[in-house]
Amino acid sequence: MSVAPERARAAAADGTGLAAGAVTVRVRIPVRIDFAGGWTDVHRFSAREGGAVLNAAIDRYVEGRAFVAGERVALEYGSSVPRGSGLGNSAALDVAWLALTNMLMGRVRSAVELAEDAYRLEKLLGVEGGKQDQYAASFGGFNHLEFAAEEEPARVRPLALEERIVRALEDRLVLCYTGSQHHSGSLHERIWARYIEGDAGVTGALREIRQTVDPAREALIWGDLGALAELMTVNREATRRMFAGLVTPTMDHLIRAGERAGAIGSKACGAGGGGCIVFLAAEGCREAVETALQEAGGWILPFRFAPISEWGERAPERRAGEAR
C-alpha cells in the first residue's frame, strides 16, 4: 500500500519555491471515534484476556507533505483537531510521519505494518496506551479490531456498512469537545497499576467493556442505533467504575444537557478524563442536542466518516504544478 514518490515538474508553481525535479509526497490521515471496547486494546489486558474495539475513522485529519530538493529535506504536517481530544490525534501524527518518510524512500508498507510501526514509535517515546488509534489512522473506515499479545498484530475486520446506516449515523451522532484536554498517560498509569494488583472493580469493568463489542458490532451492521446507544452508555459507566476521573464533572454536566435535549447514548472518546464525548441523538434531535451542548459550554466538532486513510497509493492528489 505504498508507492515511490514522483518528481515535480514545476513545484515552484504552488508557492514552495522548490526547483524542478524535487520529490514531493502528501498524506491525509484520519482520526477516529470509538463506539465500544476502549481500554481493552492495551496489551496489559489483551495479552491475558483478549481485547477488542469497534471504531470508525472520521474526516478530521492530520495532513502532511514531505519534499526533497537537492540537499534539502523537509516534512510539514498539522491538524485542526484539538490537543488532548481523545480522538487519536497523536497516533495519526505518527502514522503521517512514518507514511511520509516511507513514501520518500520508496518503501512499501502495509496498513498493518504502518500501524504497528506507529505503535512501536510511541512505545519508544514512553507513551502508554493501546493500538486502536494507530489502526484507525492507517486503515480508515469502520473497523472491528481484536487484540492479543503486544507483539502480535491486531486482527482487523473492516465493516462495509449499508449507505443508509452510514447516513443515519451521520445524521444522529454529535461530537462534542469538552474544552479540557485529557492526559491519557497519567490515566493509564493509575488504571493499570490497579489492574496488575488484581483490583476486582477494574478487572470487572474491563471485561464488561470487552463484552459490549460484539453486540455493538451487530447493532452497527443492522442499523439498530437504539441498541448501539445503550451499549455506548454501558461503556461510559464501566469506565466510570474503573476510575472516577474518567468521567469528569464537566463531562457529566454536558452528558445531562445532551440527554435533556434528546441524546439516548454517549461515551468518552479514547481514554476519557476530558477530551471529546460522542453522543447518539434520538431521530430528529441532533440539532437540539448540539444547541444544548453549546449552551452548556461544549464545542461541536462537525464530521462525516472517512472511508480511507490517504497515503501511499491512495495519497491526496498533487496540487497544480506538481507531477503525477
PDB file of C-alpha atoms in Angstrom:
ATOM      1  CA  MET A   1       0.000   0.000   0.000  1.00  0.00           C
ATOM      2  CA  SER A   2       2.844   2.370  -0.799  1.00  0.00           C
ATOM      3  CA  VAL A   3       4.238   3.994  -3.892  1.00  0.00           C
ATOM      4  CA  ALA A   4       7.566   5.529  -4.786  1.00  0.00           C
ATOM      5  CA  PRO A   5       7.456   9.368  -4.806  1.00  0.00           C
ATOM      6  CA  GLU A   6       7.033  11.182  -8.060  1.00  0.00           C
ATOM      7  CA  ARG A   7       9.029  14.141  -9.281  1.00  0.00           C
ATOM      8  CA  ALA A   8       7.631  17.647  -9.520  1.00  0.00           C
ATOM      9  CA  ARG A   9       7.823  19.220 -12.980  1.00  0.00           C
ATOM     10  CA  ALA A  10       7.294  22.772 -11.745  1.00  0.00           C
ATOM     11  CA  ALA A  11       6.928  22.708  -7.993  1.00  0.00           C
ATOM     12  CA  ALA A  12       7.567  26.432  -7.690  1.00  0.00           C
ATOM     13  CA  ALA A  13       4.103  26.983  -9.118  1.00  0.00           C
ATOM     14  CA  ASP A  14       2.472  26.041  -5.788  1.00  0.00           C
ATOM     15  CA  GLY A  15       4.481  28.569  -3.799  1.00  0.00           C
ATOM     16  CA  THR A  16       7.022  26.191  -2.262  1.00  0.00           C
ATOM     17  CA  GLY A  17       9.968  27.644  -4.142  1.00  0.00           C
ATOM     18  CA  LEU A  18      11.246  24.161  -4.901  1.00  0.00           C
ATOM     19  CA  ALA A  19      13.280  23.614  -8.003  1.00  0.00           C
ATOM     20  CA  ALA A  20      12.193  21.369 -10.829  1.00  0.00           C
ATOM     21  CA  GLY A  21      12.944  17.739 -10.051  1.00  0.00           C
ATOM     22  CA  ALA A  22      12.024  17.995  -6.368  1.00  0.00           C
ATOM     23  CA  VAL A  23      10.347  14.991  -4.782  1.00  0.00           C
ATOM     24  CA  THR A  24       7.025  15.810  -3.112  1.00  0.00           C
ATOM     25  CA  VAL A  25       4.576  13.461  -1.390  1.00  0.00           C
ATOM     26  CA  ARG A  26       1.388  14.087   0.594  1.00  0.00           C
ATOM     27  CA  VAL A  27      -0.749  12.229   3.121  1.00  0.00           C
ATOM     28  CA  ARG A  28      -4.101  12.766   4.799  1.00  0.00           C
ATOM     29  CA  ILE A  29      -4.588  10.612   7.895  1.00  0.00           C
ATOM     30  CA  PRO A  30      -7.928  10.469   9.765  1.00  0.00           C
ATOM     31  CA  VAL A  31      -8.574  10.466  13.495  1.00  0.00           C
ATOM     32  CA  ARG A  32     -11.369   8.320  14.916  1.00  0.00           C
ATOM     33  CA  ILE A  33     -14.339   7.960  17.234  1.00  0.00           C
ATOM     34  CA  ASP A  34     -14.916   4.699  19.116  1.00  0.00           C
ATOM     35  CA  PHE A  35     -18.217   3.022  19.957  1.00  0.00           C
ATOM     36  CA  ALA A  36     -17.131   0.202  22.276  1.00  0.00           C
ATOM     37  CA  GLY A  37     -14.138  -1.625  23.718  1.00  0.00           C
ATOM     38  CA  GLY A  38     -11.746   1.194  24.546  1.00  0.00           C
ATOM     39  CA  TRP A  39      -9.069   0.356  27.139  1.00  0.00           C
ATOM     40  CA  THR A  40      -9.130  -3.361  26.228  1.00  0.00           C
ATOM     41  CA  ASP A  41      -6.718  -2.721  23.331  1.00  0.00           C
ATOM     42  CA  VAL A  42      -3.906  -2.156  25.840  1.00  0.00           C
ATOM     43  CA  HIS A  43      -1.545  -5.136  25.985  1.00  0.00           C
ATOM     44  CA  ARG A  44      -1.725  -5.438  29.773  1.00  0.00           C
ATOM     45  CA  PHE A  45      -5.306  -6.630  29.361  1.00  0.00           C
ATOM     46  CA  SER A  46      -5.360  -8.003  25.816  1.00  0.00           C
ATOM     47  CA  ALA A  47      -2.391 -10.347  26.379  1.00  0.00           C
ATOM     48  CA  ARG A  48      -4.247 -12.013  29.245  1.00  0.00           C
ATOM     49  CA  GLU A  49      -7.872 -11.965  28.142  1.00  0.00           C
ATOM     50  CA  GLY A  50      -8.051 -10.674  24.578  1.00  0.00           C
ATOM     51  CA  GLY A  51      -9.184  -7.171  23.719  1.00  0.00           C
ATOM     52  CA  ALA A  52     -11.497  -5.733  21.088  1.00  0.00           C
ATOM     53  CA  VAL A  53     -12.585  -2.300  19.876  1.00  0.00           C
ATOM     54  CA  LEU A  54     -15.248  -1.042  17.487  1.00  0.00           C
ATOM     55  CA  ASN A  55     -14.264   2.291  15.964  1.00  0.00           C
ATOM     56  CA  ALA A  56     -14.603   4.466  12.874  1.00  0.00           C
ATOM     57  CA  ALA A  57     -12.346   6.984  11.162  1.00  0.00           C
ATOM     58  CA  ILE A  58     -13.766  10.472  10.643  1.00  0.00           C
ATOM     59  CA  ASP A  59     -12.974  13.315   8.259  1.00  0.00           C
ATOM     60  CA  ARG A  60     -10.845  15.312  10.665  1.00  0.00           C
ATOM     61  CA  TYR A  61      -7.323  14.777   9.512  1.00  0.00           C
ATOM     62  CA  VAL A  62      -3.642  15.117  10.075  1.00  0.00           C
ATOM     63  CA  GLU A  63      -2.434  16.425   6.711  1.00  0.00           C
ATOM     64  CA  GLY A  64       1.209  16.326   5.776  1.00  0.00           C
ATOM     65  CA  ARG A  65       3.683  16.934   2.998  1.00  0.00           C
ATOM     66  CA  ALA A  66       7.311  15.936   2.585  1.00  0.00           C
ATOM     67  CA  PHE A  67       9.741  17.076  -0.053  1.00  0.00           C
ATOM     68  CA  VAL A  68      13.355  16.679  -1.072  1.00  0.00           C
ATOM     69  CA  ALA A  69      15.117  19.284  -3.213  1.00  0.00           C
ATOM     70  CA  GLY A  70      18.841  18.836  -3.591  1.00  0.00           C
ATOM     71  CA  GLU A  71      20.198  18.506  -0.055  1.00  0.00           C
ATOM     72  CA  ARG A  72      17.060  19.981   1.468  1.00  0.00           C
ATOM     73  CA  VAL A  73      14.622  17.594   3.152  1.00  0.00           C
ATOM     74  CA  ALA A  74      11.513  18.830   4.962  1.00  0.00           C
ATOM     75  CA  LEU A  75       8.375  17.348   6.474  1.00  0.00           C
ATOM     76  CA  GLU A  76       5.355  19.505   7.221  1.00  0.00           C
ATOM     77  CA  TYR A  77       2.178  18.343   8.877  1.00  0.00           C
ATOM     78  CA  GLY A  78      -0.575  19.665  11.077  1.00  0.00           C
ATOM     79  CA  SER A  79      -4.083  19.053  12.340  1.00  0.00           C
ATOM     80  CA  SER A  80      -7.224  21.019  13.170  1.00  0.00           C
ATOM     81  CA  VAL A  81      -8.127  18.526  15.906  1.00  0.00           C
ATOM     82  CA  PRO A  82      -7.848  19.958  19.449  1.00  0.00           C
ATOM     83  CA  ARG A  83      -4.942  18.628  21.507  1.00  0.00           C
ATOM     84  CA  GLY A  84      -5.995  16.098  24.117  1.00  0.00           C
ATOM     85  CA  SER A  85      -9.248  15.443  22.269  1.00  0.00           C
ATOM     86  CA  GLY A  86      -9.223  11.677  22.788  1.00  0.00           C
ATOM     87  CA  LEU A  87      -9.627  11.167  19.029  1.00  0.00           C
ATOM     88  CA  GLY A  88      -6.231   9.540  18.471  1.00  0.00           C
ATOM     89  CA  ASN A  89      -4.537  12.653  17.146  1.00  0.00           C
ATOM     90  CA  SER A  90      -1.031  11.698  18.334  1.00  0.00           C
ATOM     91  CA  ALA A  91      -1.260   8.296  16.647  1.00  0.00           C
ATOM     92  CA  ALA A  92      -2.462   9.932  13.420  1.00  0.00           C
ATOM     93  CA  LEU A  93       0.556  12.245  13.583  1.00  0.00           C
ATOM     94  CA  ASP A  94       2.850   9.233  13.983  1.00  0.00           C
ATOM     95  CA  VAL A  95       1.207   7.437  11.058  1.00  0.00           C
ATOM     96  CA  ALA A  96       1.510  10.583   8.918  1.00  0.00           C
ATOM     97  CA  TRP A  97       5.213  10.990   9.716  1.00  0.00           C
ATOM     98  CA  LEU A  98       6.001   7.338   9.037  1.00  0.00           C
ATOM     99  CA  ALA A  99       3.944   7.265   5.837  1.00  0.00           C
ATOM    100  CA  LEU A 100       5.688  10.372   4.507  1.00  0.00           C
ATOM    101  CA  THR A 101       9.169   9.050   5.226  1.00  0.00           C
ATOM    102  CA  ASN A 102       8.355   5.630   3.766  1.00  0.00           C
ATOM    103  CA  MET A 103       6.948   7.221   0.620  1.00  0.00           C
ATOM    104  CA  LEU A 104      10.028   9.405   0.158  1.00  0.00           C
ATOM    105  CA  MET A 105      12.226   6.335   0.485  1.00  0.00           C
ATOM    106  CA  GLY A 106      10.039   4.244  -1.809  1.00  0.00           C
ATOM    107  CA  ARG A 107       9.447   1.710   0.977  1.00  0.00           C
ATOM    108  CA  VAL A 108       6.348  -0.451   0.687  1.00  0.00           C
ATOM    109  CA  ARG A 109       4.498  -0.955   3.991  1.00  0.00           C
ATOM    110  CA  SER A 110       1.081  -2.500   4.524  1.00  0.00           C
ATOM    111  CA  ALA A 111      -1.562  -0.774   6.649  1.00  0.00           C
ATOM    112  CA  VAL A 112      -0.928  -3.320   9.420  1.00  0.00           C
ATOM    113  CA  GLU A 113       2.834  -2.705   9.290  1.00  0.00           C
ATOM    114  CA  LEU A 114       2.320   1.042   9.367  1.00  0.00           C
ATOM    115  CA  ALA A 115       0.022   0.779  12.398  1.00  0.00           C
ATOM    116  CA  GLU A 116       2.472  -1.477  14.231  1.00  0.00           C
ATOM    117  CA  ASP A 117       5.390   0.832  13.375  1.00  0.00           C
ATOM    118  CA  ALA A 118       3.452   3.799  14.769  1.00  0.00           C
ATOM    119  CA  TYR A 119       2.644   1.873  17.945  1.00  0.00           C
ATOM    120  CA  ARG A 120       6.300   0.946  18.450  1.00  0.00           C
ATOM    121  CA  LEU A 121       7.316   4.569  17.872  1.00  0.00           C
ATOM    122  CA  GLU A 122       5.014   5.691  20.680  1.00  0.00           C
ATOM    123  CA  LYS A 123       6.427   2.997  22.950  1.00  0.00           C
ATOM    124  CA  LEU A 124       9.944   4.290  22.251  1.00  0.00           C
ATOM    125  CA  LEU A 125       8.721   7.744  23.270  1.00  0.00           C
ATOM    126  CA  GLY A 126       7.393   6.345  26.541  1.00  0.00           C
ATOM    127  CA  VAL A 127       3.702   6.633  25.650  1.00  0.00           C
ATOM    128  CA  GLU A 128       1.483   4.087  27.427  1.00  0.00           C
ATOM    129  CA  GLY A 129      -1.618   3.090  25.504  1.00  0.00           C
ATOM    130  CA  GLY A 130      -3.270   0.649  23.163  1.00  0.00           C
ATOM    131  CA  LYS A 131      -3.292   0.110  19.414  1.00  0.00           C
ATOM    132  CA  GLN A 132      -6.773   1.120  18.256  1.00  0.00           C
ATOM    133  CA  ASP A 133      -5.719   4.661  17.295  1.00  0.00           C
ATOM    134  CA  GLN A 134      -2.872   3.557  15.040  1.00  0.00           C
ATOM    135  CA  TYR A 135      -5.051   1.029  13.205  1.00  0.00           C
ATOM    136  CA  ALA A 136      -7.887   3.530  12.671  1.00  0.00           C
ATOM    137  CA  ALA A 137      -5.346   6.028  11.332  1.00  0.00           C
ATOM    138  CA  SER A 138      -3.678   3.606   8.909  1.00  0.00           C
ATOM    139  CA  PHE A 139      -6.841   1.861   7.644  1.00  0.00           C
ATOM    140  CA  GLY A 140      -9.659   4.402   7.781  1.00  0.00           C
ATOM    141  CA  GLY A 141     -13.275   3.252   7.638  1.00  0.00           C
ATOM    142  CA  PHE A 142     -15.295   1.282  10.198  1.00  0.00           C
ATOM    143  CA  ASN A 143     -13.319  -1.484  11.897  1.00  0.00           C
ATOM    144  CA  HIS A 144     -13.795  -4.270  14.394  1.00  0.00           C
ATOM    145  CA  LEU A 145     -10.330  -4.788  15.880  1.00  0.00           C
ATOM    146  CA  GLU A 146      -9.163  -7.695  18.034  1.00  0.00           C
ATOM    147  CA  PHE A 147      -6.004  -7.613  20.140  1.00  0.00           C
ATOM    148  CA  ALA A 148      -3.864 -10.267  21.818  1.00  0.00           C
ATOM    149  CA  ALA A 149      -0.214 -10.170  22.919  1.00  0.00           C
ATOM    150  CA  GLU A 150       1.650  -6.899  22.406  1.00  0.00           C
ATOM    151  CA  GLU A 151       3.987  -8.329  19.767  1.00  0.00           C
ATOM    152  CA  GLU A 152       1.089  -9.718  17.695  1.00  0.00           C
ATOM    153  CA  PRO A 153      -0.599  -7.524  15.057  1.00  0.00           C
ATOM    154  CA  ALA A 154      -4.268  -6.807  15.612  1.00  0.00           C
ATOM    155  CA  ARG A 155      -6.888  -8.750  13.698  1.00  0.00           C
ATOM    156  CA  VAL A 156      -8.704  -6.229  11.510  1.00  0.00           C
ATOM    157  CA  ARG A 157     -12.267  -6.807  10.368  1.00  0.00           C
ATOM    158  CA  PRO A 158     -13.367  -3.895   8.173  1.00  0.00           C
ATOM    159  CA  LEU A 159     -17.125  -3.306   8.234  1.00  0.00           C
ATOM    160  CA  ALA A 160     -18.843  -2.442   4.954  1.00  0.00           C
ATOM    161  CA  LEU A 161     -21.991  -0.769   6.250  1.00  0.00           C
ATOM    162  CA  GLU A 162     -25.000  -0.033   4.077  1.00  0.00           C
ATOM    163  CA  GLU A 163     -25.099   3.564   2.934  1.00  0.00           C
ATOM    164  CA  ARG A 164     -28.401   4.172   4.732  1.00  0.00           C
ATOM    165  CA  ILE A 165     -26.787   3.174   8.032  1.00  0.00           C
ATOM    166  CA  VAL A 166     -23.791   5.457   7.482  1.00  0.00           C
ATOM    167  CA  ARG A 167     -26.133   8.356   6.667  1.00  0.00           C
ATOM    168  CA  ALA A 168     -28.282   7.630   9.725  1.00  0.00           C
ATOM    169  CA  LEU A 169     -25.203   7.657  11.949  1.00  0.00           C
ATOM    170  CA  GLU A 170     -24.022  10.950  10.469  1.00  0.00           C
ATOM    171  CA  ASP A 171     -27.484  12.420  10.972  1.00  0.00           C
ATOM    172  CA  ARG A 172     -27.652  11.404  14.641  1.00  0.00           C
ATOM    173  CA  LEU A 173     -24.111  11.432  16.059  1.00  0.00           C
ATOM    174  CA  VAL A 174     -22.799  14.568  17.756  1.00  0.00           C
ATOM    175  CA  LEU A 175     -19.113  15.026  18.599  1.00  0.00           C
ATOM    176  CA  CYS A 176     -18.512  17.479  21.428  1.00  0.00           C
ATOM    177  CA  TYR A 177     -15.190  18.757  22.763  1.00  0.00           C
ATOM    178  CA  THR A 178     -15.432  19.389  26.496  1.00  0.00           C
ATOM    179  CA  GLY A 179     -12.915  22.217  26.416  1.00  0.00           C
ATOM    180  CA  SER A 180     -10.486  20.350  28.663  1.00  0.00           C
ATOM    181  CA  GLN A 181      -7.653  18.138  27.452  1.00  0.00           C
ATOM    182  CA  HIS A 182      -7.361  14.588  28.646  1.00  0.00           C
ATOM    183  CA  HIS A 183      -3.976  13.304  29.782  1.00  0.00           C
ATOM    184  CA  SER A 184      -4.032   9.627  28.870  1.00  0.00           C
ATOM    185  CA  GLY A 185      -0.551   8.844  30.200  1.00  0.00           C
ATOM    186  CA  SER A 186      -1.382   9.531  33.847  1.00  0.00           C
ATOM    187  CA  LEU A 187      -4.768   7.830  33.483  1.00  0.00           C
ATOM    188  CA  HIS A 188      -3.152   4.682  32.104  1.00  0.00           C
ATOM    189  CA  GLU A 189      -0.625   4.562  34.929  1.00  0.00           C
ATOM    190  CA  ARG A 190      -3.376   4.621  37.563  1.00  0.00           C
ATOM    191  CA  ILE A 191      -5.669   2.107  35.891  1.00  0.00           C
ATOM    192  CA  TRP A 192      -3.020  -0.472  35.009  1.00  0.00           C
ATOM    193  CA  ALA A 193      -1.383  -0.328  38.416  1.00  0.00           C
ATOM    194  CA  ARG A 194      -4.727  -1.336  39.915  1.00  0.00           C
ATOM    195  CA  TYR A 195      -5.336  -3.989  37.269  1.00  0.00           C
ATOM    196  CA  ILE A 196      -1.945  -5.607  37.870  1.00  0.00           C
ATOM    197  CA  GLU A 197      -2.669  -5.615  41.604  1.00  0.00           C
ATOM    198  CA  GLY A 198      -5.815  -7.629  40.888  1.00  0.00           C
ATOM    199  CA  ASP A 199      -8.386  -4.912  41.630  1.00  0.00           C
ATOM    200  CA  ALA A 200     -11.738  -6.655  41.091  1.00  0.00           C
ATOM    201  CA  GLY A 201     -13.533  -3.432  40.175  1.00  0.00           C
ATOM    202  CA  VAL A 202     -11.112  -2.546  37.394  1.00  0.00           C
ATOM    203  CA  THR A 203     -10.950  -6.113  36.081  1.00  0.00           C
ATOM    204  CA  GLY A 204     -14.735  -6.493  36.078  1.00  0.00           C
ATOM    205  CA  ALA A 205     -15.230  -3.174  34.287  1.00  0.00           C
ATOM    206  CA  LEU A 206     -12.686  -4.059  31.593  1.00  0.00           C
ATOM    207  CA  ARG A 207     -14.399  -7.402  30.999  1.00  0.00           C
ATOM    208  CA  GLU A 208     -17.776  -5.706  30.721  1.00  0.00           C
ATOM    209  CA  ILE A 209     -16.363  -3.224  28.200  1.00  0.00           C
ATOM    210  CA  ARG A 210     -14.896  -6.102  26.173  1.00  0.00           C
ATOM    211  CA  GLN A 211     -18.225  -7.934  26.181  1.00  0.00           C
ATOM    212  CA  THR A 212     -20.041  -4.974  24.586  1.00  0.00           C
ATOM    213  CA  VAL A 213     -18.023  -5.068  21.374  1.00  0.00           C
ATOM    214  CA  ASP A 214     -19.688  -7.990  19.589  1.00  0.00           C
ATOM    215  CA  PRO A 215     -23.260  -6.814  20.242  1.00  0.00           C
ATOM    216  CA  ALA A 216     -22.237  -3.250  19.314  1.00  0.00           C
ATOM    217  CA  ARG A 217     -20.856  -4.554  16.011  1.00  0.00           C
ATOM    218  CA  GLU A 218     -24.130  -6.369  15.315  1.00  0.00           C
ATOM    219  CA  ALA A 219     -26.124  -3.252  16.193  1.00  0.00           C
ATOM    220  CA  LEU A 220     -23.962  -1.238  13.792  1.00  0.00           C
ATOM    221  CA  ILE A 221     -24.248  -3.768  10.972  1.00  0.00           C
ATOM    222  CA  TRP A 222     -28.048  -3.973  11.275  1.00  0.00           C
ATOM    223  CA  GLY A 223     -28.564  -0.278  11.891  1.00  0.00           C
ATOM    224  CA  ASP A 224     -30.055  -0.760  15.360  1.00  0.00           C
ATOM    225  CA  LEU A 225     -28.975   2.640  16.652  1.00  0.00           C
ATOM    226  CA  GLY A 226     -31.041   2.364  19.816  1.00  0.00           C
ATOM    227  CA  ALA A 227     -29.104  -0.731  20.853  1.00  0.00           C
ATOM    228  CA  LEU A 228     -25.821   0.927  19.854  1.00  0.00           C
ATOM    229  CA  ALA A 229     -26.646   3.947  22.033  1.00  0.00           C
ATOM    230  CA  GLU A 230     -27.330   1.700  25.036  1.00  0.00           C
ATOM    231  CA  LEU A 231     -24.007  -0.090  24.578  1.00  0.00           C
ATOM    232  CA  MET A 232     -22.132   3.208  24.286  1.00  0.00           C
ATOM    233  CA  THR A 233     -23.590   4.212  27.646  1.00  0.00           C
ATOM    234  CA  VAL A 234     -22.634   0.849  29.169  1.00  0.00           C
ATOM    235  CA  ASN A 235     -19.047   1.569  28.090  1.00  0.00           C
ATOM    236  CA  ARG A 236     -19.185   5.020  29.676  1.00  0.00           C
ATOM    237  CA  GLU A 237     -20.465   3.786  33.011  1.00  0.00           C
ATOM    238  CA  ALA A 238     -18.000   0.890  33.110  1.00  0.00           C
ATOM    239  CA  THR A 239     -15.106   3.310  32.684  1.00  0.00           C
ATOM    240  CA  ARG A 240     -16.541   5.441  35.486  1.00  0.00           C
ATOM    241  CA  ARG A 241     -16.324   2.415  37.782  1.00  0.00           C
ATOM    242  CA  MET A 242     -12.676   1.857  36.808  1.00  0.00           C
ATOM    243  CA  PHE A 243     -11.703   5.337  37.945  1.00  0.00           C
ATOM    244  CA  ALA A 244     -13.983   8.249  38.795  1.00  0.00           C
ATOM    245  CA  GLY A 245     -11.734  10.715  36.954  1.00  0.00           C
ATOM    246  CA  LEU A 246     -12.503   9.112  33.595  1.00  0.00           C
ATOM    247  CA  VAL A 247     -15.897  10.863  33.591  1.00  0.00           C
ATOM    248  CA  THR A 248     -15.256  14.351  34.944  1.00  0.00           C
ATOM    249  CA  PRO A 249     -17.830  16.764  36.429  1.00  0.00           C
ATOM    250  CA  THR A 250     -17.615  18.828  33.223  1.00  0.00           C
ATOM    251  CA  MET A 251     -18.359  15.723  31.183  1.00  0.00           C
ATOM    252  CA  ASP A 252     -21.317  14.831  33.416  1.00  0.00           C
ATOM    253  CA  HIS A 253     -22.659  18.371  33.016  1.00  0.00           C
ATOM    254  CA  LEU A 254     -22.557  18.005  29.227  1.00  0.00           C
ATOM    255  CA  ILE A 255     -23.997  14.488  29.338  1.00  0.00           C
ATOM    256  CA  ARG A 256     -27.018  15.696  31.347  1.00  0.00           C
ATOM    257  CA  ALA A 257     -27.520  18.608  28.964  1.00  0.00           C
ATOM    258  CA  GLY A 258     -27.373  16.295  25.963  1.00  0.00           C
ATOM    259  CA  GLU A 259     -29.798  13.808  27.464  1.00  0.00           C
ATOM    260  CA  ARG A 260     -32.354  16.511  28.279  1.00  0.00           C
ATOM    261  CA  ALA A 261     -32.211  17.570  24.623  1.00  0.00           C
ATOM    262  CA  GLY A 262     -32.660  14.082  23.202  1.00  0.00           C
ATOM    263  CA  ALA A 263     -29.363  12.179  23.397  1.00  0.00           C
ATOM    264  CA  ILE A 264     -30.059   8.472  24.019  1.00  0.00           C
ATOM    265  CA  GLY A 265     -26.450   7.326  24.483  1.00  0.00           C
ATOM    266  CA  SER A 266     -22.959   8.728  24.922  1.00  0.00           C
ATOM    267  CA  LYS A 267     -19.386   7.883  25.823  1.00  0.00           C
ATOM    268  CA  ALA A 268     -15.996   9.491  26.066  1.00  0.00           C
ATOM    269  CA  CYS A 269     -13.721   9.149  23.062  1.00  0.00           C
ATOM    270  CA  GLY A 270     -10.490   7.346  23.861  1.00  0.00           C
ATOM    271  CA  ALA A 271      -9.364   7.137  27.463  1.00  0.00           C
ATOM    272  CA  GLY A 272     -11.737   9.776  28.826  1.00  0.00           C
ATOM    273  CA  GLY A 273     -10.936  12.200  31.613  1.00  0.00           C
ATOM    274  CA  GLY A 274     -11.697  15.139  29.299  1.00  0.00           C
ATOM    275  CA  GLY A 275     -11.333  15.496  25.556  1.00  0.00           C
ATOM    276  CA  CYS A 276     -14.361  14.623  23.420  1.00  0.00           C
ATOM    277  CA  ILE A 277     -17.679  12.923  24.057  1.00  0.00           C
ATOM    278  CA  VAL A 278     -19.652  11.306  21.246  1.00  0.00           C
ATOM    279  CA  PHE A 279     -23.448  11.435  21.621  1.00  0.00           C
ATOM    280  CA  LEU A 280     -26.086   9.462  19.725  1.00  0.00           C
ATOM    281  CA  ALA A 281     -29.268  11.515  19.455  1.00  0.00           C
ATOM    282  CA  ALA A 282     -32.808  10.260  19.039  1.00  0.00           C
ATOM    283  CA  GLU A 283     -34.061  10.586  15.483  1.00  0.00           C
ATOM    284  CA  GLY A 284     -34.664  14.223  14.623  1.00  0.00           C
ATOM    285  CA  CYS A 285     -32.948  15.539  17.773  1.00  0.00           C
ATOM    286  CA  ARG A 286     -29.377  16.176  16.606  1.00  0.00           C
ATOM    287  CA  GLU A 287     -29.739  19.942  16.252  1.00  0.00           C
ATOM    288  CA  ALA A 288     -31.403  20.233  19.661  1.00  0.00           C
ATOM    289  CA  VAL A 289     -28.595  18.211  21.222  1.00  0.00           C
ATOM    290  CA  GLU A 290     -25.939  20.349  19.533  1.00  0.00           C
ATOM    291  CA  THR A 291     -27.596  23.549  20.750  1.00  0.00           C
ATOM    292  CA  ALA A 292     -27.892  22.240  24.306  1.00  0.00           C
ATOM    293  CA  LEU A 293     -24.249  21.177  24.399  1.00  0.00           C
ATOM    294  CA  GLN A 294     -23.070  24.548  23.102  1.00  0.00           C
ATOM    295  CA  GLU A 295     -25.172  26.355  25.707  1.00  0.00           C
ATOM    296  CA  ALA A 296     -23.627  24.084  28.354  1.00  0.00           C
ATOM    297  CA  GLY A 297     -20.109  25.111  27.299  1.00  0.00           C
ATOM    298  CA  GLY A 298     -19.224  22.375  24.816  1.00  0.00           C
ATOM    299  CA  TRP A 299     -17.679  22.818  21.363  1.00  0.00           C
ATOM    300  CA  ILE A 300     -19.317  20.941  18.494  1.00  0.00           C
ATOM    301  CA  LEU A 301     -16.948  19.275  16.006  1.00  0.00           C
ATOM    302  CA  PRO A 302     -18.953  18.503  12.830  1.00  0.00           C
ATOM    303  CA  PHE A 303     -17.779  15.409  10.964  1.00  0.00           C
ATOM    304  CA  ARG A 304     -18.520  12.721   8.441  1.00  0.00           C
ATOM    305  CA  PHE A 305     -16.925   9.316   8.220  1.00  0.00           C
ATOM    306  CA  ALA A 306     -13.645   8.774   6.390  1.00  0.00           C
ATOM    307  CA  PRO A 307     -13.721   5.526   4.374  1.00  0.00           C
ATOM    308  CA  ILE A 308      -9.973   5.502   3.672  1.00  0.00           C
ATOM    309  CA  SER A 309      -6.680   6.751   5.032  1.00  0.00           C
ATOM    310  CA  GLU A 310      -4.897   8.635   2.252  1.00  0.00           C
ATOM    311  CA  TRP A 311      -1.256   7.609   1.988  1.00  0.00           C
ATOM    312  CA  GLY A 312       0.850   5.566  -0.391  1.00  0.00           C
ATOM    313  CA  GLU A 313      -1.114   4.699  -3.497  1.00  0.00           C
ATOM    314  CA  ARG A 314      -4.169   6.436  -2.017  1.00  0.00           C
ATOM    315  CA  ALA A 315      -2.309   9.665  -1.233  1.00  0.00           C
ATOM    316  CA  PRO A 316      -4.078  13.000  -1.904  1.00  0.00           C
ATOM    317  CA  GLU A 317      -3.907  14.408  -5.407  1.00  0.00           C
ATOM    318  CA  ARG A 318      -0.987  16.741  -6.086  1.00  0.00           C
ATOM    319  CA  ARG A 319      -1.724  20.425  -6.419  1.00  0.00           C
ATOM    320  CA  ALA A 320      -1.289  22.369  -9.626  1.00  0.00           C
ATOM    321  CA  GLY A 321       2.346  22.459 -10.642  1.00  0.00           C
ATOM    322  CA  GLU A 322       3.227  19.065  -9.104  1.00  0.00           C
ATOM    323  CA  ALA A 323       3.868  15.996 -11.177  1.00  0.00           C
ATOM    324  CA  ARG A 324       1.751  12.869 -11.154  1.00  0.00           C
TER     325      ARG A 324
END
